[in-house]
């Protein structure tokens, strides 16, 4: 078991990474809450809910609120329904909300926890790889509005994050690969050892070996913890975590959030960023090849079919892009920089490197 810390003064918290934490979750609660409401993804609840409830019941009165296993759960109306349920249960500020699921459950449950009675204690138990290395850490909560994704949200830190790598085994393989895109992002931007593990432990990663995954999750969660500790409110260094995301978000939006999973879209986004950086003289061919090999190794797309105009149009209205066309690029591996001098010619140069003209959606 590994423990990492997000350092935020009196709001600091631990991220615990290990196996079978679902069964020992009660050991990691600070104090003894009266009521515990588990906001759970219904698929995850079906797989592991009984075990979690058994553990938490040792320390409190447990209630479950189930939410659909899709992005549609991150809605204003769903948030309202959960808030109503919390009121019915007479939850008080010193009780506890536990989210149990992927980024959908932590974004939605975190949002509800942040506004119910102006803030209830919150613990995340992320069950997707993306949740464990990214979404559950750092306090961003969100719900989608008809006008766009994550348009409503708060910054609200949990008091603990429990990453149980043994539950990753049941993740659908496409979801698992999607999470690996974020893992590779940390490798490209911050830590060579992550890329080495992706390269040398292909079979262990494919079978979600708990030891290898605990090592990868702890390395990535540790990086996110350090970044958030230094820039909680996303004013400076946290932007680096958006490597590949300008293009990736645009690709997701252009595909109506149905064609591409987030990790698939940001893999192409990172390939695009690498080609942009090469076009600007920041990266050499070998570094672009390191990108390609890393994604290819875990079965993520390195090229895809998309409408360039739709993608460029979508990033031009991205909320993160509006305040000053900033691109996260690499000036050499593990050396991220933020540049606002990317020109249309660089973009024209980089697009063909990631675009497929055949009807297949992606190549591995
Ligand atoms: N707050 C943040 O900082 C942040 C960062 C990145 C992404 N996000 C958000 O996260 C969301 C995406 O999260 P996600 O990729 O984790 O997807 P998700 O929460 O939609 O889960 C993906 C699918 O996997 C299933 N699942 C989850 N855990 C499982 C398990 N252990 N076994 C079997 N099935 C399991 C779920 O039922 C669901 O069908 C998006 O809404 C995105 O906006 C938030």
Coordinates of C-alpha atoms in Angstrom, one line a residue, residues 19-26 48-56 100 125 127 162 164 166-167:
X19 CA -5.4 -3.7 -3.5
X20 CA -8.8 -4.7 -2.0
X21 CA -9.3 -1.3 -0.3
X22 CA -13.0 -1.7 -1.0
X23 CA -13.1 -4.2 1.8
X24 CA -11.1 -2.1 4.3
X25 CA -12.5 1.3 3.4
X26 CA -13.8 1.8 6.9
X48 CA -18.6 -4.1 -5.6
X49 CA -21.3 -2.3 -3.7
X50 CA -22.1 -5.0 -1.2
X51 CA -18.5 -5.3 -0.2
X52 CA -18.1 -1.6 0.2
X53 CA -21.3 -1.3 2.3
X54 CA -20.2 -4.2 4.5
X55 CA -17.0 -2.4 5.2
X56 CA -18.5 1.1 5.8
X100 CA -17.9 5.2 -5.9
X125 CA -13.2 5.8 -4.2
X127 CA -12.9 2.7 -9.8
X162 CA -8.8 5.5 -2.0
X164 CA -8.2 0.2 -5.2
X166 CA -7.9 -4.6 -7.9
X167 CA -11.2 -3.2 -9.2

